[in-house]
Tab-separated table of C-alpha atoms and ligand atoms in Angstrom:
chain	number	residue	atom	x	y	z
A	298	MET	CA	-13.324	-16.301	11.676
A	299	ALA	CA	-15.554	-14.251	9.382
A	300	ALA	CA	-15.439	-10.458	9.542
A	301	SER	CA	-18.046	-8.799	11.747
A	302	GLY	CA	-21.050	-6.993	10.304
A	303	GLY	CA	-23.287	-8.072	7.446
A	304	ALA	CA	-26.038	-10.653	7.588
A	305	ALA	CA	-25.600	-13.614	9.906
A	306	TYR	CA	-27.866	-15.872	7.866
A	307	LEU	CA	-27.034	-16.813	4.296
A	308	ARG	CA	-30.012	-17.874	2.183
A	309	LEU	CA	-29.727	-20.783	-0.233
A	310	PHE	CA	-31.815	-20.618	-3.389
A	311	ILE	CA	-31.635	-23.734	-5.517
A	312	ASN	CA	-31.703	-23.535	-9.276
A	313	ILE	CA	-33.826	-26.434	-10.513
A	314	ASP	CA	-33.356	-25.842	-14.276
A	315	HIS	CA	-31.036	-28.829	-14.354
A	316	VAL	CA	-33.909	-31.138	-13.417
A	317	ALA	CA	-35.830	-29.831	-16.424
A	318	THR	CA	-32.757	-30.302	-18.625
A	319	LEU	CA	-32.803	-34.020	-17.813
A	320	ARG	CA	-36.515	-34.264	-18.573
A	321	GLN	CA	-36.196	-32.381	-21.871
A	322	ALA	CA	-33.385	-34.709	-22.972
A	323	ARG	CA	-36.120	-37.305	-23.496
A	324	HIS	CA	-39.087	-34.961	-24.004
A	325	ALA	CA	-40.645	-36.977	-21.210
A	326	ASP	CA	-42.649	-35.962	-18.141
A	327	GLU	CA	-39.992	-36.846	-15.567
A	328	PRO	CA	-38.125	-35.755	-13.549
A	329	ASP	CA	-40.543	-33.008	-12.536
A	330	PRO	CA	-38.878	-29.708	-11.473
A	331	ALA	CA	-41.819	-28.777	-9.240
A	332	ALA	CA	-41.512	-32.052	-7.315
A	333	ALA	CA	-37.771	-31.432	-7.032
A	334	ALA	CA	-38.438	-27.941	-5.679
A	335	VAL	CA	-40.649	-29.328	-2.917
A	336	LEU	CA	-37.901	-31.772	-1.896
A	337	CYS	CA	-35.328	-28.959	-1.897
A	338	GLU	CA	-37.571	-26.944	0.385
A	339	SER	CA	-38.063	-29.808	2.812
A	340	ALA	CA	-34.267	-30.239	2.955
A	341	GLY	CA	-33.687	-26.596	3.876
A	342	ALA	CA	-33.687	-24.473	0.720
A	343	ASP	CA	-34.761	-20.889	1.392
A	344	GLY	CA	-36.017	-20.351	-2.136
A	345	ILE	CA	-36.256	-21.813	-5.624
A	346	THR	CA	-34.721	-20.345	-8.759
A	347	ALA	CA	-35.856	-21.134	-12.299
A	348	HIS	CA	-34.634	-19.646	-15.569
A	349	LEU	CA	-37.203	-19.435	-18.350
A	350	ARG	CA	-35.011	-19.160	-21.412
A	351	GLU	CA	-36.342	-17.709	-24.620
A	352	ASP	CA	-35.668	-21.014	-26.416
A	353	ARG	CA	-37.376	-23.002	-23.607
A	354	ARG	CA	-34.527	-25.496	-23.580
A	355	HIS	CA	-35.198	-26.583	-19.999
A	356	ILE	CA	-37.865	-24.856	-17.902
A	357	GLN	CA	-41.232	-24.606	-19.699
A	358	ASP	CA	-44.020	-22.100	-19.082
A	359	ALA	CA	-46.120	-24.815	-17.421
A	360	ASP	CA	-43.257	-25.501	-14.982
A	361	LEU	CA	-43.459	-21.933	-13.731
A	362	ASP	CA	-47.181	-22.267	-13.099
A	363	ALA	CA	-46.568	-25.524	-11.225
A	364	LEU	CA	-43.723	-23.961	-9.205
A	365	ALA	CA	-45.869	-20.982	-8.283
A	366	ARG	CA	-48.576	-23.421	-7.117
A	367	VAL	CA	-46.519	-25.863	-5.072
A	368	THR	CA	-43.547	-23.978	-3.646
A	369	ARG	CA	-43.825	-22.414	-0.196
A	370	THR	CA	-40.555	-20.500	-0.304
A	371	PRO	CA	-39.889	-17.455	-2.527
A	372	LEU	CA	-39.576	-18.057	-6.257
A	373	ASN	CA	-36.751	-16.309	-8.084
A	374	LEU	CA	-37.439	-16.118	-11.822
A	375	GLU	CA	-34.343	-15.653	-13.958
A	376	MET	CA	-35.072	-14.157	-17.343
A	377	ALA	CA	-33.792	-11.941	-20.118
A	378	LEU	CA	-35.176	-8.423	-20.392
A	379	THR	CA	-37.661	-8.907	-23.241
A	380	ASP	CA	-41.296	-7.887	-23.640
A	381	GLU	CA	-42.368	-11.524	-23.632
A	382	MET	CA	-40.572	-12.259	-20.347
A	383	LEU	CA	-41.782	-9.058	-18.707
A	384	ALA	CA	-45.368	-9.999	-19.523
A	385	ILE	CA	-44.855	-13.483	-18.043
A	386	ALA	CA	-43.367	-12.005	-14.863
A	387	GLU	CA	-46.230	-9.543	-14.525
A	388	ARG	CA	-48.736	-12.392	-14.814
A	389	LEU	CA	-46.873	-14.796	-12.509
A	390	ARG	CA	-45.684	-12.221	-9.950
A	391	PRO	CA	-42.787	-14.203	-8.488
A	392	HIS	CA	-41.126	-12.952	-5.326
A	393	GLN	CA	-38.083	-11.884	-7.334
A	394	VAL	CA	-36.890	-11.527	-10.911
A	395	THR	CA	-33.180	-11.761	-11.678
A	396	LEU	CA	-32.327	-10.276	-15.054
A	397	VAL	CA	-29.659	-12.248	-16.895
A	398	PRO	CA	-28.001	-11.971	-20.297
A	399	GLU	CA	-28.994	-14.650	-22.773
A	400	ARG	CA	-27.183	-15.912	-25.831
A	401	ARG	CA	-28.758	-18.703	-27.837
A	402	GLN	CA	-25.535	-20.657	-28.423
A	403	GLU	CA	-24.305	-20.633	-24.826
A	404	VAL	CA	-24.440	-23.790	-22.696
A	405	THR	CA	-25.176	-21.751	-19.573
A	406	THR	CA	-25.218	-18.054	-18.645
A	407	GLU	CA	-21.637	-17.145	-19.489
A	408	GLY	CA	-21.085	-13.617	-18.275
A	409	GLY	CA	-22.819	-10.945	-16.292
A	410	LEU	CA	-25.391	-8.568	-17.712
A	411	ASP	CA	-23.971	-5.326	-19.104
A	412	VAL	CA	-26.204	-2.957	-17.177
A	413	THR	CA	-24.503	0.100	-18.672
A	414	ARG	CA	-26.003	-0.645	-22.098
A	415	GLU	CA	-29.473	0.636	-22.966
A	416	PRO	CA	-30.051	2.291	-19.567
A	417	ASP	CA	-33.489	3.583	-20.575
A	418	ARG	CA	-34.714	0.123	-21.554
A	419	MET	CA	-33.254	-1.331	-18.344
A	420	ALA	CA	-34.866	1.346	-16.189
A	421	GLU	CA	-38.216	0.823	-17.898
A	422	GLY	CA	-38.077	-2.957	-17.374
A	423	LEU	CA	-37.104	-2.610	-13.724
A	424	ALA	CA	-39.880	-0.070	-13.177
A	425	ARG	CA	-42.449	-2.460	-14.685
A	426	LEU	CA	-41.310	-5.258	-12.383
A	427	ALA	CA	-41.280	-3.000	-9.321
A	428	ALA	CA	-44.777	-1.754	-10.193
A	429	ALA	CA	-45.927	-5.391	-10.162
A	430	GLY	CA	-44.523	-5.730	-6.625
A	431	ILE	CA	-41.584	-7.874	-7.725
A	432	ARG	CA	-38.160	-7.597	-6.101
A	433	THR	CA	-35.499	-7.024	-8.768
A	434	SER	CA	-31.964	-8.367	-9.013
A	435	LEU	CA	-29.306	-7.911	-11.713
A	436	PHE	CA	-26.811	-10.688	-12.472
A	437	ILE	CA	-23.533	-8.837	-13.010
A	438	ASP	CA	-19.785	-9.331	-12.933
A	439	PRO	CA	-18.187	-7.942	-9.758
A	440	ALA	CA	-16.949	-4.807	-11.551
A	441	PRO	CA	-17.336	-1.415	-9.817
A	442	ARG	CA	-18.927	0.253	-12.859
A	443	MET	CA	-21.561	-2.508	-13.114
A	444	ILE	CA	-22.338	-2.145	-9.410
A	445	ASP	CA	-22.587	1.655	-9.676
A	446	ALA	CA	-24.887	1.340	-12.689
A	447	SER	CA	-27.092	-1.189	-10.872
A	448	ALA	CA	-27.512	1.217	-7.957
A	449	ALA	CA	-28.299	4.081	-10.347
A	450	LEU	CA	-31.015	1.896	-11.902
A	451	HIS	CA	-32.596	1.363	-8.454
A	452	ALA	CA	-32.504	-2.409	-8.584
A	453	THR	CA	-33.241	-4.025	-5.219
A	454	ALA	CA	-30.297	-6.398	-5.461
A	455	ILE	CA	-27.385	-7.581	-7.522
A	456	GLU	CA	-26.258	-11.157	-7.991
A	457	LEU	CA	-22.480	-11.282	-8.317
A	458	HIS	CA	-21.311	-13.726	-10.996
A	459	THR	CA	-19.010	-16.175	-9.215
A	460	GLY	CA	-17.897	-17.927	-12.416
A	461	GLN	CA	-14.399	-16.436	-12.482
A	462	TYR	CA	-13.849	-17.432	-8.872
A	463	ALA	CA	-15.214	-20.938	-9.534
A	464	HIS	CA	-12.813	-21.383	-12.449
A	465	ALA	CA	-9.800	-20.130	-10.470
A	466	PRO	CA	-10.517	-20.360	-6.723
A	467	ALA	CA	-6.793	-20.441	-5.914
A	468	ASN	CA	-6.276	-17.030	-7.527
A	469	PRO	CA	-6.828	-14.564	-4.657
A	470	ALA	CA	-7.899	-11.824	-7.095
A	471	THR	CA	-11.097	-13.690	-8.000
A	472	LEU	CA	-12.236	-13.855	-4.372
A	473	ALA	CA	-11.079	-10.299	-3.654
A	474	ALA	CA	-13.228	-9.060	-6.543
A	475	LEU	CA	-16.287	-10.685	-4.950
A	476	ARG	CA	-15.448	-9.394	-1.476
A	477	ASP	CA	-14.790	-5.834	-2.676
A	478	GLY	CA	-17.790	-5.879	-4.992
A	479	ALA	CA	-20.098	-7.051	-2.203
A	480	ALA	CA	-18.849	-4.332	0.160
A	481	HIS	CA	-19.209	-1.662	-2.529
A	482	ALA	CA	-22.753	-2.761	-3.387
A	483	CYS	CA	-23.761	-2.890	0.270
A	484	ALA	CA	-22.476	0.651	0.796
A	485	LEU	CA	-24.704	1.749	-2.102
A	486	GLY	CA	-27.746	0.153	-0.458
A	487	LEU	CA	-28.019	-2.863	-2.748
A	488	ALA	CA	-28.832	-6.328	-1.418
A	489	VAL	CA	-26.103	-8.735	-2.513
A	490	HIS	CA	-26.559	-12.240	-3.905
A	491	ALA	CA	-24.028	-14.462	-5.659
A	492	GLY	CA	-23.914	-17.573	-7.772
A	493	HIS	CA	-22.663	-19.666	-10.677
A	494	GLY	CA	-20.345	-22.635	-10.538
A	495	LEU	CA	-20.432	-22.966	-6.741
A	496	THR	CA	-19.854	-26.410	-5.216
A	497	VAL	CA	-19.406	-27.826	-1.706
A	498	ARG	CA	-15.658	-27.584	-2.312
A	499	ASN	CA	-15.475	-23.915	-3.330
A	500	VAL	CA	-18.502	-22.357	-1.589
A	501	GLY	CA	-16.785	-21.727	1.779
A	502	PRO	CA	-14.821	-18.539	1.027
A	503	VAL	CA	-17.863	-17.024	-0.739
A	504	ALA	CA	-20.178	-17.951	2.138
A	505	ALA	CA	-17.741	-16.229	4.506
A	506	ILE	CA	-18.351	-12.851	2.802
A	507	ARG	CA	-20.933	-11.447	5.210
A	508	ASP	CA	-22.145	-8.765	2.813
A	509	ILE	CA	-23.569	-11.580	0.665
A	510	GLN	CA	-27.071	-12.543	1.757
A	511	GLU	CA	-28.140	-15.128	-0.788
A	512	LEU	CA	-26.548	-17.809	-2.991
A	513	ASN	CA	-28.042	-19.347	-6.126
A	514	ILE	CA	-26.702	-22.833	-6.709
A	515	GLY	CA	-27.885	-25.454	-9.182
A	516	HIS	CA	-25.625	-27.702	-11.170
A	517	SER	CA	-23.442	-29.080	-8.386
A	518	ILE	CA	-26.410	-29.873	-6.134
A	519	ILE	CA	-28.388	-31.652	-8.859
A	520	SER	CA	-25.233	-33.522	-9.944
A	521	ARG	CA	-24.562	-34.682	-6.406
A	522	ALA	CA	-28.220	-35.701	-6.067
A	523	VAL	CA	-27.680	-38.399	-8.699
A	524	PHE	CA	-25.483	-40.185	-6.150
A	525	VAL	CA	-26.918	-39.316	-2.742
A	526	GLY	CA	-30.441	-38.067	-3.439
A	527	LEU	CA	-31.683	-34.501	-3.650
A	528	GLU	CA	-32.391	-33.896	0.020
A	529	ALA	CA	-28.952	-35.152	1.107
A	530	ALA	CA	-27.297	-33.032	-1.597
A	531	VAL	CA	-29.107	-29.923	-0.359
A	532	ARG	CA	-28.107	-30.665	3.238
A	533	GLU	CA	-24.470	-31.136	2.254
A	534	MET	CA	-24.481	-27.705	0.623
A	535	ARG	CA	-26.144	-26.080	3.620
A	536	THR	CA	-23.539	-27.599	5.904
A	537	ALA	CA	-20.680	-26.391	3.689
A	538	MET	CA	-22.159	-22.868	3.687
A	539	GLU	CA	-22.863	-22.719	7.395
A	540	GLN	CA	-19.437	-23.920	8.474
A	541	GLU	CA	-17.973	-20.713	7.039
A	542	ARG	CA	-20.708	-18.373	8.172
A	543	ARG	CA	-20.403	-18.830	11.931
B	119	PXP	N1	-27.245	-17.620	-11.020
B	119	PXP	C1	-27.538	-17.400	-12.325
B	119	PXP	C2	-27.967	-16.045	-12.731
B	119	PXP	C3	-27.458	-18.449	-13.269
B	119	PXP	O1	-27.753	-18.208	-14.560
B	119	PXP	C4	-27.077	-19.725	-12.839
B	119	PXP	C5	-26.962	-20.843	-13.832
B	119	PXP	O2	-28.101	-21.539	-13.990
B	119	PXP	C6	-26.819	-19.913	-11.470
B	119	PXP	C7	-26.880	-18.840	-10.586
B	119	PXP	C8	-26.469	-21.255	-10.905
B	119	PXP	O3	-25.289	-21.712	-11.460
B	119	PXP	P1	-24.874	-23.234	-11.280
B	119	PXP	O4	-25.916	-24.050	-11.958
B	119	PXP	O5	-23.537	-23.302	-11.922
B	119	PXP	O6	-24.849	-23.500	-9.794
């Protein structure tokens, strides 16, 4: 039985970058991430997440325009804090921007953002996004000093990096860090999201943390979709989340 308090409903945002990765492997025009987003929505996604990387290795600028046109649920734009990305966000005005660290050589986002570095630049970027009416979220490791710094920067939300838990779900310390981090962030008035490396097999204990209101999940859902179709893969994830949330 989950602890009392916190949000009863856990939102599922689906990261559709992986659909674009497949398309870019052939520099073709399929599969289309915007079409995938619509299917995710009809299967029960609460929002769509897309990461526009500086090297444009998967999502392209035109994909964001298409997503903004066709999606009916909130769009969460993941991006690095650069002038170019800030200008794109200000033009597109997605529901939410999640700031992430970006390294060119990495295969995927490897660690959380160090929000204690360059606080003035961070504060300025967050203020620009807030002035454009965009909800802001910071993708961070579940470390108390990162959570404190995020609150001091007046971000709307944090997204706790679940990578360490996903790599070692049997190690109770990895889950405890997420549980404690979520409680700490909530007490500071931050909305709490989480994501990275979550699957139907490991999502349960994270979904049971009632201070977490939103999950961002991509790779495992798109991988499963190859076998059962996208809508069925989304439903499987929803079921796995909801079983633990009751
Ligand atoms: N959240 C953030 C900030 C990410 O960068 C990613 C990776 O694309 C995810 C969530 C989703 O991770 P995964 O694709 O492993 O589910």
